[in-house]
PDB file of C-alpha atoms in Angstrom:
ATOM      1  CA  UNK A   9     -44.025  64.592 -10.357  1.00  0.00           C
ATOM      2  CA  UNK A  10     -45.771  63.163  -6.313  1.00  0.00           C
ATOM      3  CA  UNK A  11     -48.830  61.397  -6.956  1.00  0.00           C
ATOM      4  CA  UNK A  12     -51.113  61.458  -4.358  1.00  0.00           C
ATOM      5  CA  UNK A  13     -52.646  58.999  -2.955  1.00  0.00           C
ATOM      6  CA  UNK A  14     -56.534  58.683  -3.303  1.00  0.00           C
ATOM      7  CA  UNK A  15     -58.330  57.095  -1.071  1.00  0.00           C
ATOM      8  CA  UNK A  16     -61.496  54.723  -2.380  1.00  0.00           C
ATOM      9  CA  UNK A  17     -64.706  54.284  -0.712  1.00  0.00           C
ATOM     10  CA  UNK A  18     -64.907  57.412   1.512  1.00  0.00           C
ATOM     11  CA  UNK A  19     -67.748  59.578   0.335  1.00  0.00           C
ATOM     12  CA  UNK A  20     -67.899  62.912   1.663  1.00  0.00           C
ATOM     13  CA  UNK A  21     -70.026  63.453   4.834  1.00  0.00           C
ATOM     14  CA  UNK A  22     -71.321  66.892   3.367  1.00  0.00           C
ATOM     15  CA  UNK A  23     -75.359  67.579   2.826  1.00  0.00           C
ATOM     16  CA  UNK A  24     -75.953  64.548   4.046  1.00  0.00           C
ATOM     17  CA  UNK A  25     -79.099  63.833   6.932  1.00  0.00           C
ATOM     18  CA  UNK A  26     -78.709  60.947   8.724  1.00  0.00           C
ATOM     19  CA  UNK A  27     -81.875  59.130  10.495  1.00  0.00           C
ATOM     20  CA  UNK A  28     -80.336  59.675  14.503  1.00  0.00           C
ATOM     21  CA  UNK A  29     -82.186  60.379  17.281  1.00  0.00           C
ATOM     22  CA  UNK A  30     -79.864  61.899  19.037  1.00  0.00           C
ATOM     23  CA  UNK A  31     -79.626  64.933  16.281  1.00  0.00           C
ATOM     24  CA  UNK A  32     -81.859  67.861  17.380  1.00  0.00           C
ATOM     25  CA  UNK A  33     -81.562  70.367  14.129  1.00  0.00           C
ATOM     26  CA  UNK A  34     -83.775  71.179  11.135  1.00  0.00           C
ATOM     27  CA  UNK A  35     -82.223  67.881   9.496  1.00  0.00           C
ATOM     28  CA  UNK A  36     -83.904  65.567  12.504  1.00  0.00           C
ATOM     29  CA  UNK A  37     -87.182  67.620  11.927  1.00  0.00           C
ATOM     30  CA  UNK A  38     -87.382  66.778   8.429  1.00  0.00           C
ATOM     31  CA  UNK A  39     -86.582  63.260   8.705  1.00  0.00           C
ATOM     32  CA  UNK A  40     -88.826  62.722  11.226  1.00  0.00           C
ATOM     33  CA  UNK A  41     -91.627  64.365   8.306  1.00  0.00           C
ATOM     34  CA  UNK A  42     -90.459  62.045   5.474  1.00  0.00           C
ATOM     35  CA  UNK A  43     -92.795  60.058   4.023  1.00  0.00           C
ATOM     36  CA  UNK A  44     -93.647  56.457   5.390  1.00  0.00           C
ATOM     37  CA  UNK A  45     -92.748  54.913   1.863  1.00  0.00           C
ATOM     38  CA  UNK A  46     -88.816  56.403   2.171  1.00  0.00           C
ATOM     39  CA  UNK A  47     -88.574  55.209   6.167  1.00  0.00           C
ATOM     40  CA  UNK A  48     -89.287  51.668   5.464  1.00  0.00           C
ATOM     41  CA  UNK A  49     -87.153  51.607   2.627  1.00  0.00           C
ATOM     42  CA  UNK A  50     -84.011  53.414   4.409  1.00  0.00           C
ATOM     43  CA  UNK A  51     -85.041  51.266   6.971  1.00  0.00           C
ATOM     44  CA  UNK A  52     -84.181  48.264   4.698  1.00  0.00           C
ATOM     45  CA  UNK A  53     -81.489  49.165   3.249  1.00  0.00           C
ATOM     46  CA  UNK A  54     -77.596  49.126   5.079  1.00  0.00           C
ATOM     47  CA  UNK A  55     -76.799  52.689   4.609  1.00  0.00           C
ATOM     48  CA  UNK A  56     -79.099  54.743   6.635  1.00  0.00           C
ATOM     49  CA  UNK A  57     -78.093  57.999   5.062  1.00  0.00           C
ATOM     50  CA  UNK A  58     -79.638  60.894   2.637  1.00  0.00           C
ATOM     51  CA  UNK A  59     -78.459  63.428   1.184  1.00  0.00           C
ATOM     52  CA  UNK A  60     -79.779  66.932  -0.401  1.00  0.00           C
ATOM     53  CA  UNK A  61     -79.526  65.879  -4.577  1.00  0.00           C
ATOM     54  CA  UNK A  62     -76.987  67.642  -6.386  1.00  0.00           C
ATOM     55  CA  UNK A  63     -77.558  69.740  -9.630  1.00  0.00           C
ATOM     56  CA  UNK A  64     -76.182  66.603 -11.936  1.00  0.00           C
ATOM     57  CA  UNK A  65     -78.274  63.704 -10.100  1.00  0.00           C
ATOM     58  CA  UNK A  66     -81.105  66.454 -11.005  1.00  0.00           C
ATOM     59  CA  UNK A  67     -80.214  67.597 -14.138  1.00  0.00           C
ATOM     60  CA  UNK A  68     -80.343  63.518 -15.177  1.00  0.00           C
ATOM     61  CA  UNK A  69     -83.367  62.294 -13.684  1.00  0.00           C
ATOM     62  CA  UNK A  70     -85.097  65.692 -16.069  1.00  0.00           C
ATOM     63  CA  UNK A  71     -83.806  63.960 -19.215  1.00  0.00           C
ATOM     64  CA  UNK A  72     -85.315  60.925 -18.137  1.00  0.00           C
ATOM     65  CA  UNK A  73     -88.581  62.265 -17.637  1.00  0.00           C
ATOM     66  CA  UNK A  74     -87.994  64.617 -20.546  1.00  0.00           C
ATOM     67  CA  UNK A  75     -87.496  61.640 -23.071  1.00  0.00           C
ATOM     68  CA  UNK A  76     -89.669  58.948 -20.964  1.00  0.00           C
ATOM     69  CA  UNK A  77     -93.014  60.994 -20.355  1.00  0.00           C
ATOM     70  CA  UNK A  78     -92.429  64.748 -22.445  1.00  0.00           C
ATOM     71  CA  UNK A  79     -90.880  63.237 -25.790  1.00  0.00           C
ATOM     72  CA  UNK A  80     -93.933  60.223 -26.270  1.00  0.00           C
ATOM     73  CA  UNK A  81     -96.727  62.881 -25.265  1.00  0.00           C
ATOM     74  CA  UNK A  82     -95.473  65.294 -28.042  1.00  0.00           C
ATOM     75  CA  UNK A  83     -95.318  62.798 -30.677  1.00  0.00           C
ATOM     76  CA  UNK A  84     -98.553  62.000 -29.700  1.00  0.00           C
ATOM     77  CA  UNK A  85    -100.372  65.194 -29.868  1.00  0.00           C
ATOM     78  CA  UNK A  86     -98.179  66.117 -33.225  1.00  0.00           C
ATOM     79  CA  UNK A  87     -99.262  62.934 -34.969  1.00  0.00           C
ATOM     80  CA  UNK A  88    -102.111  61.742 -33.777  1.00  0.00           C
ATOM     81  CA  UNK A  89    -104.242  64.987 -32.597  1.00  0.00           C
ATOM     82  CA  UNK A  90    -103.370  67.769 -35.137  1.00  0.00           C
ATOM     83  CA  UNK A  91    -101.920  65.698 -38.241  1.00  0.00           C
ATOM     84  CA  UNK A  92     -98.326  66.886 -38.929  1.00  0.00           C
ATOM     85  CA  UNK A  93     -95.000  68.618 -37.822  1.00  0.00           C
ATOM     86  CA  UNK A  94     -96.175  71.274 -39.681  1.00  0.00           C
ATOM     87  CA  UNK A  95     -99.760  71.548 -38.224  1.00  0.00           C
ATOM     88  CA  UNK A  96     -98.375  71.306 -34.742  1.00  0.00           C
ATOM     89  CA  UNK A  97     -95.301  74.290 -35.827  1.00  0.00           C
ATOM     90  CA  UNK A  98     -98.376  76.449 -37.158  1.00  0.00           C
ATOM     91  CA  UNK A  99    -101.162  76.107 -33.892  1.00  0.00           C
ATOM     92  CA  UNK A 100    -101.460  78.108 -31.109  1.00  0.00           C
ATOM     93  CA  UNK A 101    -102.475  75.162 -28.858  1.00  0.00           C
ATOM     94  CA  UNK A 102    -100.738  72.468 -28.969  1.00  0.00           C
ATOM     95  CA  UNK A 103     -97.335  73.362 -27.765  1.00  0.00           C
ATOM     96  CA  UNK A 104     -99.296  75.102 -24.760  1.00  0.00           C
ATOM     97  CA  UNK A 105    -101.292  71.463 -24.560  1.00  0.00           C
ATOM     98  CA  UNK A 106     -98.481  69.256 -24.299  1.00  0.00           C
ATOM     99  CA  UNK A 107     -96.804  71.207 -21.948  1.00  0.00           C
ATOM    100  CA  UNK A 108     -99.865  70.908 -19.845  1.00  0.00           C
ATOM    101  CA  UNK A 109    -100.010  67.927 -20.647  1.00  0.00           C
ATOM    102  CA  UNK A 110     -97.138  66.760 -18.737  1.00  0.00           C
ATOM    103  CA  UNK A 111     -97.112  69.326 -16.312  1.00  0.00           C
ATOM    104  CA  UNK A 112    -100.426  66.727 -15.015  1.00  0.00           C
ATOM    105  CA  UNK A 113     -98.783  63.540 -15.511  1.00  0.00           C
ATOM    106  CA  UNK A 114     -95.801  64.508 -13.835  1.00  0.00           C
ATOM    107  CA  UNK A 115     -98.202  65.549 -10.930  1.00  0.00           C
ATOM    108  CA  UNK A 116    -100.090  62.716 -11.006  1.00  0.00           C
ATOM    109  CA  UNK A 117     -96.781  61.223 -10.443  1.00  0.00           C
ATOM    110  CA  UNK A 118     -95.349  63.337  -7.530  1.00  0.00           C
ATOM    111  CA  UNK A 119     -98.849  63.383  -6.007  1.00  0.00           C
ATOM    112  CA  UNK A 120     -98.984  59.454  -6.275  1.00  0.00           C
ATOM    113  CA  UNK A 121     -94.926  58.306  -5.216  1.00  0.00           C
ATOM    114  CA  UNK A 122     -93.532  61.395  -4.540  1.00  0.00           C
ATOM    115  CA  UNK A 123     -91.166  60.702  -7.781  1.00  0.00           C
ATOM    116  CA  UNK A 124     -90.772  60.884 -11.082  1.00  0.00           C
ATOM    117  CA  UNK A 125     -90.207  57.746 -13.350  1.00  0.00           C
ATOM    118  CA  UNK A 126     -86.606  59.588 -13.988  1.00  0.00           C
ATOM    119  CA  UNK A 127     -86.607  60.725  -9.943  1.00  0.00           C
ATOM    120  CA  UNK A 128     -87.079  56.673  -9.281  1.00  0.00           C
ATOM    121  CA  UNK A 129     -84.123  56.009 -11.168  1.00  0.00           C
ATOM    122  CA  UNK A 130     -81.561  58.203  -9.348  1.00  0.00           C
ATOM    123  CA  UNK A 131     -83.085  57.555  -6.229  1.00  0.00           C
ATOM    124  CA  UNK A 132     -84.599  60.845  -5.689  1.00  0.00           C
ATOM    125  CA  UNK A 133     -87.141  62.058  -3.462  1.00  0.00           C
ATOM    126  CA  UNK A 134     -89.321  65.435  -3.697  1.00  0.00           C
ATOM    127  CA  UNK A 135     -91.082  65.778  -0.335  1.00  0.00           C
ATOM    128  CA  UNK A 136     -92.148  68.877   1.948  1.00  0.00           C
ATOM    129  CA  UNK A 137     -90.404  70.750   4.145  1.00  0.00           C
ATOM    130  CA  UNK A 138     -93.795  70.975   7.024  1.00  0.00           C
ATOM    131  CA  UNK A 139     -93.804  66.949   6.229  1.00  0.00           C
ATOM    132  CA  UNK A 140     -97.480  67.776   4.791  1.00  0.00           C
ATOM    133  CA  UNK A 141     -98.545  65.018   1.348  1.00  0.00           C
ATOM    134  CA  UNK A 142     -97.455  66.296  -1.626  1.00  0.00           C
ATOM    135  CA  UNK A 143    -101.415  66.656  -3.615  1.00  0.00           C
ATOM    136  CA  UNK A 144    -101.550  66.954  -6.988  1.00  0.00           C
ATOM    137  CA  UNK A 145    -102.680  70.959  -7.089  1.00  0.00           C
ATOM    138  CA  UNK A 146     -99.235  71.585  -4.983  1.00  0.00           C
ATOM    139  CA  UNK A 147     -97.387  69.334  -8.188  1.00  0.00           C
ATOM    140  CA  UNK A 148     -99.126  71.333 -10.373  1.00  0.00           C
ATOM    141  CA  UNK A 149     -97.616  74.889  -8.943  1.00  0.00           C
ATOM    142  CA  UNK A 150     -94.409  73.404  -8.744  1.00  0.00           C
ATOM    143  CA  UNK A 151     -94.097  72.283 -12.032  1.00  0.00           C
ATOM    144  CA  UNK A 152     -95.320  76.177 -13.174  1.00  0.00           C
ATOM    145  CA  UNK A 153     -92.533  77.472 -10.051  1.00  0.00           C
ATOM    146  CA  UNK A 154     -90.129  74.819 -12.470  1.00  0.00           C
ATOM    147  CA  UNK A 155     -91.218  76.195 -15.532  1.00  0.00           C
ATOM    148  CA  UNK A 156     -90.429  80.154 -14.039  1.00  0.00           C
ATOM    149  CA  UNK A 157     -87.128  78.674 -12.684  1.00  0.00           C
ATOM    150  CA  UNK A 158     -86.175  77.600 -15.880  1.00  0.00           C
ATOM    151  CA  UNK A 159     -87.131  81.133 -17.798  1.00  0.00           C
ATOM    152  CA  UNK A 160     -84.661  82.925 -15.087  1.00  0.00           C
ATOM    153  CA  UNK A 161     -81.865  79.933 -16.127  1.00  0.00           C
ATOM    154  CA  UNK A 162     -80.204  81.132 -12.295  1.00  0.00           C
ATOM    155  CA  UNK A 163     -83.390  79.432 -10.573  1.00  0.00           C
ATOM    156  CA  UNK A 164     -82.290  76.502 -12.462  1.00  0.00           C
ATOM    157  CA  UNK A 165     -78.122  76.923 -11.777  1.00  0.00           C
ATOM    158  CA  UNK A 166     -78.879  77.856  -7.883  1.00  0.00           C
ATOM    159  CA  UNK A 167     -78.438  74.240  -6.444  1.00  0.00           C
ATOM    160  CA  UNK A 168     -74.788  74.688  -7.798  1.00  0.00           C
ATOM    161  CA  UNK A 169     -74.188  77.481  -5.259  1.00  0.00           C
ATOM    162  CA  UNK A 170     -76.883  76.655  -2.206  1.00  0.00           C
ATOM    163  CA  UNK A 171     -75.464  73.900   0.474  1.00  0.00           C
ATOM    164  CA  UNK A 172     -78.958  72.550   1.000  1.00  0.00           C
ATOM    165  CA  UNK A 173     -79.069  72.424  -3.543  1.00  0.00           C
ATOM    166  CA  UNK A 174     -82.414  73.545  -3.507  1.00  0.00           C
ATOM    167  CA  UNK A 175     -83.837  75.649  -6.987  1.00  0.00           C
ATOM    168  CA  UNK A 176     -85.625  78.189  -6.877  1.00  0.00           C
ATOM    169  CA  UNK A 177     -89.207  76.548  -6.878  1.00  0.00           C
ATOM    170  CA  UNK A 178     -87.645  74.430  -4.254  1.00  0.00           C
ATOM    171  CA  UNK A 179     -87.232  77.519  -2.375  1.00  0.00           C
ATOM    172  CA  UNK A 180     -90.507  79.166  -2.952  1.00  0.00           C
ATOM    173  CA  UNK A 181     -92.542  75.948  -2.448  1.00  0.00           C
ATOM    174  CA  UNK A 182     -89.931  74.863   0.532  1.00  0.00           C
ATOM    175  CA  UNK A 183     -89.757  71.533  -1.146  1.00  0.00           C
ATOM    176  CA  UNK A 184     -86.493  69.667  -0.833  1.00  0.00           C
ATOM    177  CA  UNK A 185     -84.669  66.710  -2.925  1.00  0.00           C
ATOM    178  CA  UNK A 186     -83.672  63.950  -1.282  1.00  0.00           C
ATOM    179  CA  UNK A 187     -81.035  61.368  -2.505  1.00  0.00           C
ATOM    180  CA  UNK A 188     -80.658  57.958  -0.246  1.00  0.00           C
ATOM    181  CA  UNK A 189     -77.066  56.917  -0.524  1.00  0.00           C
TER     182      UNK A 189
END
């Protein structure tokens, strides 16, 4: 059996957005509309390539957000507010309140930093295609779109098949999740 030699250090240039002023396609328009903080961070780093964030990076960031934000929130809500796990399970309002509080916290992070803690850990940024700022209300709407994507499992799995790696809520609200390399 013959073994093929694998080249190390060479990355696939698929789904790359370059910060060149020469290219005049949709990607360059998106790059012009990037937030100032992301452009400054890209200018300071040796690599100026942006990639569409893939399914795995987004999933890992969501797991971190779940454990850093949602689980402590549910713990406080269950034992601090309701009083017991059985009381939480029997309550009609507590699970709904937990999801609303989590969505509000995520919306605050997106409105202020364009990243949640999980997305920051993996160098992911959420930007709007038209370059407008992500407001709190827009971020809440995106969170409910995320819940809709989660209910229709296909909505969450869409980044596996799309070239621009968009999930259903990204398509509906015209947002991009970018990864800085």
